[in-house]
Short mmCIF file of N, CA and C in Angstrom, two decimals:
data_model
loop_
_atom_site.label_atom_id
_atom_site.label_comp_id
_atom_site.label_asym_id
_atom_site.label_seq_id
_atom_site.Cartn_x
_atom_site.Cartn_y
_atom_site.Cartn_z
N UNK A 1 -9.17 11.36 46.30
CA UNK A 1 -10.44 11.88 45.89
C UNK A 1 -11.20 10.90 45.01
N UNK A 2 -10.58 9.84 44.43
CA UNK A 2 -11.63 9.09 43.74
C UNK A 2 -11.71 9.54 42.01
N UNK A 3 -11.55 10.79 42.08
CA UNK A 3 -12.54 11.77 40.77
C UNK A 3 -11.42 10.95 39.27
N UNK A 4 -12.14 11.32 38.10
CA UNK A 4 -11.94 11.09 37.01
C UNK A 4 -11.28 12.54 36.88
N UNK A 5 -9.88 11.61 35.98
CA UNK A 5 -8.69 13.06 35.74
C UNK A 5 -8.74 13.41 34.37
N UNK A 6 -9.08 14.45 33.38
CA UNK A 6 -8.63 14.75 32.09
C UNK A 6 -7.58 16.03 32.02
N UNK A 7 -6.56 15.43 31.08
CA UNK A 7 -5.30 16.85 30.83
C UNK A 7 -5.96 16.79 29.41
N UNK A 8 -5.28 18.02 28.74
CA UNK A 8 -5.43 18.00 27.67
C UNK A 8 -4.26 19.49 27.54
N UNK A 9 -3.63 19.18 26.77
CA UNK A 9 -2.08 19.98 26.38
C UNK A 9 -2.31 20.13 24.77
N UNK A 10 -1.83 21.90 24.25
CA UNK A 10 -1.78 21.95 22.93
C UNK A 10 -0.83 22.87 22.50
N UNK A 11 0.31 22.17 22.25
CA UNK A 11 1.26 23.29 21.20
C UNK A 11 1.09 24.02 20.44
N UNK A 12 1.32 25.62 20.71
CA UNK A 12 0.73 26.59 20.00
C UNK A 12 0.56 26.34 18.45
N UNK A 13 0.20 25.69 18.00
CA UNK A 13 0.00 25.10 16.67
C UNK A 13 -1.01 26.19 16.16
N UNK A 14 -1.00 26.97 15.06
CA UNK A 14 -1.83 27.85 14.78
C UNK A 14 -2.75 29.10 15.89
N UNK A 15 -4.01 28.83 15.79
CA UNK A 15 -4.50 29.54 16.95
C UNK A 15 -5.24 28.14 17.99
N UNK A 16 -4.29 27.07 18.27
CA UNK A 16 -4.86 26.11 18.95
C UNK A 16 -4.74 26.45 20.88
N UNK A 17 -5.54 26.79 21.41
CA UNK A 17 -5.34 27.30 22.45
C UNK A 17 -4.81 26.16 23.60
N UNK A 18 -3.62 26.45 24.26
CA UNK A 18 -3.34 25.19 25.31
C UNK A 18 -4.58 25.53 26.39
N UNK A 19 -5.25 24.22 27.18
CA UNK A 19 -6.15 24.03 27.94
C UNK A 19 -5.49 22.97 28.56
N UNK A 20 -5.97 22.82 29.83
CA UNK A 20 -6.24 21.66 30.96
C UNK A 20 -7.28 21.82 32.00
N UNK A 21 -7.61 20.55 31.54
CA UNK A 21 -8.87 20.52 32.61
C UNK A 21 -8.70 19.39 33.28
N UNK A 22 -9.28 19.27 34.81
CA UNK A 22 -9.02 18.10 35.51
C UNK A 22 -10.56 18.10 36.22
N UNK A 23 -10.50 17.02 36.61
CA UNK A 23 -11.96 16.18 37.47
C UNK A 23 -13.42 16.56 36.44
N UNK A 24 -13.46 16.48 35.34
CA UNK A 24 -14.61 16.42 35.07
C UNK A 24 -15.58 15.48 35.07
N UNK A 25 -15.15 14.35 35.56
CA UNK A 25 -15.96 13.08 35.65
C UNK A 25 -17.18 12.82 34.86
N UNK A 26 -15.98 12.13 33.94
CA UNK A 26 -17.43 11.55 32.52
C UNK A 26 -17.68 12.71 31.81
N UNK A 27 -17.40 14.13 32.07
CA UNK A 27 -18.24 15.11 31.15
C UNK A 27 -17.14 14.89 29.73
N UNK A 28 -17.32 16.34 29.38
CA UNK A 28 -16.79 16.86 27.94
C UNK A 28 -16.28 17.46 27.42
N UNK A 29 -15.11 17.83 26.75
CA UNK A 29 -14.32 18.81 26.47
C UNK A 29 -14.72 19.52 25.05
N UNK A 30 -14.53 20.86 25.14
CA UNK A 30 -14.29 21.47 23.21
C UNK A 30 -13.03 21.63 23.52
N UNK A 31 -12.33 20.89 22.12
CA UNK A 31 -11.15 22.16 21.89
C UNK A 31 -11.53 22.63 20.32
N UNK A 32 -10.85 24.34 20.22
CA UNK A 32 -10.83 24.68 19.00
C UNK A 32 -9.75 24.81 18.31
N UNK A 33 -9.71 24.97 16.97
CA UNK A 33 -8.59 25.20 16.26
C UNK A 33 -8.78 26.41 15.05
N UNK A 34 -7.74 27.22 14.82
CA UNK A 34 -7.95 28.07 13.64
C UNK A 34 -7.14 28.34 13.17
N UNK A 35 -7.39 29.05 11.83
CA UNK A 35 -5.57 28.98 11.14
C UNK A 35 -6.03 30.41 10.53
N UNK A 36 -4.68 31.31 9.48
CA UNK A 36 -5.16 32.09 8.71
C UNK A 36 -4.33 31.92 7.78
N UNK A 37 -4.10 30.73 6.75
CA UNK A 37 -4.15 30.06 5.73
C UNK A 37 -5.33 31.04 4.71
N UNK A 38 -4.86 30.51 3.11
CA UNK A 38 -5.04 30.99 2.62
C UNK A 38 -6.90 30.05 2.55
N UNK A 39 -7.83 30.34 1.44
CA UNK A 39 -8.80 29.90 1.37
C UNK A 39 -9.17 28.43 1.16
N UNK A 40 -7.86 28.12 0.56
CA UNK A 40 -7.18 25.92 0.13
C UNK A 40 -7.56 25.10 0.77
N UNK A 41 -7.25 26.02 2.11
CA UNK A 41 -6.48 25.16 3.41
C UNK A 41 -8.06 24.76 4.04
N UNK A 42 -8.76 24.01 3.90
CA UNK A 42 -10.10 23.44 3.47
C UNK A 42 -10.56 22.32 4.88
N UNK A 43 -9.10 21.36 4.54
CA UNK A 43 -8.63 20.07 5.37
C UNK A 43 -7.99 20.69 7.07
N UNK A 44 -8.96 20.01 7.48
CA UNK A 44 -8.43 20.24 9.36
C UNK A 44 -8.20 18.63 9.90
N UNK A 45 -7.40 17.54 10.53
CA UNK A 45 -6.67 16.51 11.16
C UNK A 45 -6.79 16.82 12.51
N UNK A 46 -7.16 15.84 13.26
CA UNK A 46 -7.12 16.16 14.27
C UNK A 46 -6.41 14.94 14.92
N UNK A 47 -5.25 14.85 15.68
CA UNK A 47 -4.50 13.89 16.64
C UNK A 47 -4.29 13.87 17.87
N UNK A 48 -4.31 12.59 18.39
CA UNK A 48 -4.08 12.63 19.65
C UNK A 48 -2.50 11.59 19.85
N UNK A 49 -1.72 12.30 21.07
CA UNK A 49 -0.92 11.53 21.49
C UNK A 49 -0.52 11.69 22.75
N UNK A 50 -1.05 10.02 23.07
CA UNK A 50 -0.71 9.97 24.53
C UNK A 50 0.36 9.80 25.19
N UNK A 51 1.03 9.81 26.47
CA UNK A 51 2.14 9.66 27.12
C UNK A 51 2.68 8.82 26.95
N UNK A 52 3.72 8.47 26.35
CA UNK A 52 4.96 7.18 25.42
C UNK A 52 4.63 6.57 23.94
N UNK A 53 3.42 7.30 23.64
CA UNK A 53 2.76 6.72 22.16
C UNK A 53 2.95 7.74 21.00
N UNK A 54 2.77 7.20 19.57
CA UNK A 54 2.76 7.74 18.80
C UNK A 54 1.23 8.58 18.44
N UNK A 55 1.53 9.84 17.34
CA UNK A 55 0.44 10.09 17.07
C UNK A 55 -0.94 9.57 16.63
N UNK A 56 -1.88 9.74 16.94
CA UNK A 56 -2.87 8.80 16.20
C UNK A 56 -3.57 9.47 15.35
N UNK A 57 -4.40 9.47 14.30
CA UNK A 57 -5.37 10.54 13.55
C UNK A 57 -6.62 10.18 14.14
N UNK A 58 -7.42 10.96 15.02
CA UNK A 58 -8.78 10.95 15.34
C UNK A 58 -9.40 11.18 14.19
N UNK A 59 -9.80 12.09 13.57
CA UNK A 59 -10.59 12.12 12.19
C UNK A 59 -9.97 13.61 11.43
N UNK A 60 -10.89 13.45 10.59
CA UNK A 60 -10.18 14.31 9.44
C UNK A 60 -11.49 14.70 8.68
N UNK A 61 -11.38 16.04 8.94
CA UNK A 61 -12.84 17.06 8.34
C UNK A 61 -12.42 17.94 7.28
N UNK A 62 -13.19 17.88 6.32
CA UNK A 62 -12.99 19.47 5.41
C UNK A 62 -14.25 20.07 5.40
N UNK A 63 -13.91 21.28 4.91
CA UNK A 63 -15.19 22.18 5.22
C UNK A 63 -15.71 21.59 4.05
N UNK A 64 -17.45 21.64 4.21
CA UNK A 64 -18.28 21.44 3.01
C UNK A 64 -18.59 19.60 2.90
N UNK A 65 -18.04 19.22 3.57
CA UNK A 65 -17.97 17.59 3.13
C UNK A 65 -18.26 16.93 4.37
N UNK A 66 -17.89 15.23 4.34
CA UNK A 66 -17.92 14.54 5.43
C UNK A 66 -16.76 14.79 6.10
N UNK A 67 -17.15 13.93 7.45
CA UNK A 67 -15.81 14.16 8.49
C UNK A 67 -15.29 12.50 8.17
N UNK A 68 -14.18 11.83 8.04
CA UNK A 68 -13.33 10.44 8.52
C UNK A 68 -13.19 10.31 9.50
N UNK A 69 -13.59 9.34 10.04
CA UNK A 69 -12.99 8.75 11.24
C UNK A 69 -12.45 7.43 11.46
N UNK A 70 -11.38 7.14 11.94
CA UNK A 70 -10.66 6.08 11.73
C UNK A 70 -11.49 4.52 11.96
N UNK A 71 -11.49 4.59 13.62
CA UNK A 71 -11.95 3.61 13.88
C UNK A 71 -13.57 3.46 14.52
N UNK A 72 -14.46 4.22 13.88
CA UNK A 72 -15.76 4.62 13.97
C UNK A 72 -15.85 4.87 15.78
N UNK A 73 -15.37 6.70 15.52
CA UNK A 73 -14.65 7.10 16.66
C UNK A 73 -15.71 7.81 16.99
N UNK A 74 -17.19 7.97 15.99
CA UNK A 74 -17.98 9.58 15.98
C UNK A 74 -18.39 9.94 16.91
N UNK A 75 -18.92 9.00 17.35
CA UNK A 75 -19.95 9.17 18.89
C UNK A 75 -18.74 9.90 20.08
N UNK A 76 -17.68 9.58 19.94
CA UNK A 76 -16.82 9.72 21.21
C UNK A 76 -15.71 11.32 21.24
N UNK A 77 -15.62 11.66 19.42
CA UNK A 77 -15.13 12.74 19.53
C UNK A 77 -16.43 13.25 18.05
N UNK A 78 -17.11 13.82 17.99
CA UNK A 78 -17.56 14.63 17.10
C UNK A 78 -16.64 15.79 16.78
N UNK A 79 -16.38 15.97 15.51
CA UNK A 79 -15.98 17.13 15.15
C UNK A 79 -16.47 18.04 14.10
N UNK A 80 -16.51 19.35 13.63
CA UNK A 80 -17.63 20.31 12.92
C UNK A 80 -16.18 20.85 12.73
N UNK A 81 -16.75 21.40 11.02
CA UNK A 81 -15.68 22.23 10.76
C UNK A 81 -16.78 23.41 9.69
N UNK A 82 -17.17 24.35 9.99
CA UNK A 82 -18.33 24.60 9.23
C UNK A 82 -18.02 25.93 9.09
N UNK A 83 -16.44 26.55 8.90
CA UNK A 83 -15.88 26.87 8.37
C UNK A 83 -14.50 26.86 7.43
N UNK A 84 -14.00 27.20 7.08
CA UNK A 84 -12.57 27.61 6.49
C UNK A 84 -11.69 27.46 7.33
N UNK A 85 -11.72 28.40 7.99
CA UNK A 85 -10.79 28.89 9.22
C UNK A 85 -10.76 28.32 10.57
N UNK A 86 -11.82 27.61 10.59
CA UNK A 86 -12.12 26.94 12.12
C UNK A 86 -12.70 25.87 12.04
N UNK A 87 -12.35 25.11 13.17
CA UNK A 87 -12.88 23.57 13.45
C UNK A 87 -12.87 23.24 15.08
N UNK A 88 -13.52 21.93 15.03
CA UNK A 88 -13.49 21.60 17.30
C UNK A 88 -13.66 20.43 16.82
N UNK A 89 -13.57 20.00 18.08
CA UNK A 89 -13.42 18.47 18.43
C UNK A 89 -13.67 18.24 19.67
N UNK A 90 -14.88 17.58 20.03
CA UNK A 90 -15.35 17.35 20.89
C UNK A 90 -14.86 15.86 21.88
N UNK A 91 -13.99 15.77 22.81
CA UNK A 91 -14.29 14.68 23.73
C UNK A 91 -15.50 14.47 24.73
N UNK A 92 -15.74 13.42 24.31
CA UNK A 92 -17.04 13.15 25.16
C UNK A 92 -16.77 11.63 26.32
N UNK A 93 -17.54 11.83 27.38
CA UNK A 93 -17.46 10.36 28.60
C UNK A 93 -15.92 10.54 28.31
N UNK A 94 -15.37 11.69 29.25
CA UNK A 94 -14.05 11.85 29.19
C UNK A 94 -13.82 10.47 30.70
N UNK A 95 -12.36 9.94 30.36
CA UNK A 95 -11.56 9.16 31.09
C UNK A 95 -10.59 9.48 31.14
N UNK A 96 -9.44 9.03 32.05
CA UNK A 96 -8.31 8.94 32.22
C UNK A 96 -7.83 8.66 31.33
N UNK A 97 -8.12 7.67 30.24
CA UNK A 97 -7.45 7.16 28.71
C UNK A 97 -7.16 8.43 28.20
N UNK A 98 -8.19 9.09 28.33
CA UNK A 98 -8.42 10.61 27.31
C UNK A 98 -7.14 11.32 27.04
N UNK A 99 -6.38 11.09 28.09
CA UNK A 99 -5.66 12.12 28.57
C UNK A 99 -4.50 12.22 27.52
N UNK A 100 -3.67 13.43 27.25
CA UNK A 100 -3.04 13.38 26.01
C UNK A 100 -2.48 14.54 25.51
N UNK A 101 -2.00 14.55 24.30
CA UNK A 101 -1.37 16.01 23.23
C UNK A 101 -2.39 15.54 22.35
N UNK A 102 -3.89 16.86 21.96
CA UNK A 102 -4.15 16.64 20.78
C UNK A 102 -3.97 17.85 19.76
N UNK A 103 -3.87 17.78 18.55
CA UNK A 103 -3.28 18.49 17.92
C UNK A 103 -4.52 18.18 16.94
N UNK A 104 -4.40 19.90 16.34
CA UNK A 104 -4.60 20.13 14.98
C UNK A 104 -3.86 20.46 13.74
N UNK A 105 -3.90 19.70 12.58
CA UNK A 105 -3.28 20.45 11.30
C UNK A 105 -4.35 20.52 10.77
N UNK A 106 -3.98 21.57 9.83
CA UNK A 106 -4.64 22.28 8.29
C UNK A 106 -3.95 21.57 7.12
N UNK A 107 -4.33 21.39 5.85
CA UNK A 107 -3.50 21.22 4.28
C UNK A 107 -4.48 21.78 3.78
N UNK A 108 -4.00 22.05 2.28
CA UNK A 108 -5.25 22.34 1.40
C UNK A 108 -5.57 20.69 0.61
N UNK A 109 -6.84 21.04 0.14
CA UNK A 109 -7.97 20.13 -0.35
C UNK A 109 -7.56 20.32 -1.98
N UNK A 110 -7.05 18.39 -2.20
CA UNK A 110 -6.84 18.63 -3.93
C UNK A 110 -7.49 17.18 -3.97
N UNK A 111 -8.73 16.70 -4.63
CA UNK A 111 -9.14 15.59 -4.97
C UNK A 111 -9.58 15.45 -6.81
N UNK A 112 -9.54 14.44 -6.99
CA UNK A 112 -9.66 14.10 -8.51
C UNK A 112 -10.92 13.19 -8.84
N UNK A 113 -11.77 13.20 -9.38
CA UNK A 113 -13.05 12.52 -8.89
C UNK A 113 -12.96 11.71 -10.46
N UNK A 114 -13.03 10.35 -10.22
CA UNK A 114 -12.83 9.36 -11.30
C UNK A 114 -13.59 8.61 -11.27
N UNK A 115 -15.32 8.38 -12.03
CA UNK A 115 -16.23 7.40 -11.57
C UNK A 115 -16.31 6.86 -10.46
N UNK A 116 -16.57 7.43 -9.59
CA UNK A 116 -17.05 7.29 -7.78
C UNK A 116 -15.92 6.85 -7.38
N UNK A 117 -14.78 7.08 -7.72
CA UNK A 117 -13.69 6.82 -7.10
C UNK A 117 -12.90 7.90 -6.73
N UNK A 118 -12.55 8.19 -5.93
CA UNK A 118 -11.56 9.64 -5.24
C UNK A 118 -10.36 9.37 -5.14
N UNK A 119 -9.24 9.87 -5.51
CA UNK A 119 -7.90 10.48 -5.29
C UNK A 119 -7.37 11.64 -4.42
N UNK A 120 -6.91 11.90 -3.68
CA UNK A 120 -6.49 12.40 -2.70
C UNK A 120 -5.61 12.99 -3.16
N UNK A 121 -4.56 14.32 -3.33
CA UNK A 121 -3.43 14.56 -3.58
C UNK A 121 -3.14 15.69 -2.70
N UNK A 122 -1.98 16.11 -2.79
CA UNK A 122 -1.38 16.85 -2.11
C UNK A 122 -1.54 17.30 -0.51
N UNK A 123 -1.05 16.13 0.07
CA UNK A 123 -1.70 16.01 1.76
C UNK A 123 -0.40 16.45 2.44
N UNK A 124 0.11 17.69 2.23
CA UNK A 124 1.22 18.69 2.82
C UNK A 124 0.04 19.42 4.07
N UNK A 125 0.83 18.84 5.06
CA UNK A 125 -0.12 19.57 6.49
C UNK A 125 0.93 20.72 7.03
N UNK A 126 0.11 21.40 7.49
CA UNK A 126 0.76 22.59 8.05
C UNK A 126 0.63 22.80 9.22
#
């Protein structure tokens, strides 16, 4: 057939729903994620891992703030977390590369703000 293949596999990890989709050629995927964590749990991670590879961190959102992205990934996965409880992650100009385990974790949000400098603590993912 020619067509462009995307899988996409998710271990019941919270309320992360398993999906697969195939032949979308070039289009786009949502996946969502949700937890029922207490109000902390702020921080949503999002990873991908492909077939013989290790995990990678696509980006990393908390509610209320910016999103990280590793390797100025934005354009290719956008992600919104514009709640507590929920977050997505968008693949976009899906490929065959795409293809993968992506996963979500939750932690709660502990930062220390020291003249424009940030500290990070307690990065226990769940």
């Amino acid at each position: 057939m020619g067509g462009r293949y995307f899988s996409y596999q998710a271990p019941l990890l919270w309320n992360q729903l398993p999906v697969l989709v195939h032949d979308l050629r070039s289009g786009s995927a949502d996946i969502n994620c949700s937890h029922k964590k207490d109000i902390s749990h702020t921080q949503m991670y999002w990873y991908r891992q492909r077939p013989g590879e290790t995990m990678t961190l696509i980006v990393y959102t908390v509610y209320g703030g910016q999103q990280d992205y590793g390797d100025n990934l934005q354009t290719k996965y956008p992600a919104v977390k514009d709640n507590i409880e929920t977050g997505a992650l968008t693949v976009n100009d899906l490929q065959p590369d795409d293809s993968g385990v992506y996963f979500c974790a939750v932690s709660k949000y502990s930062d220390v703000i020291r003249s424009n400098s940030r500290t990070k603590t307690d990065n226990k993912l769940h």
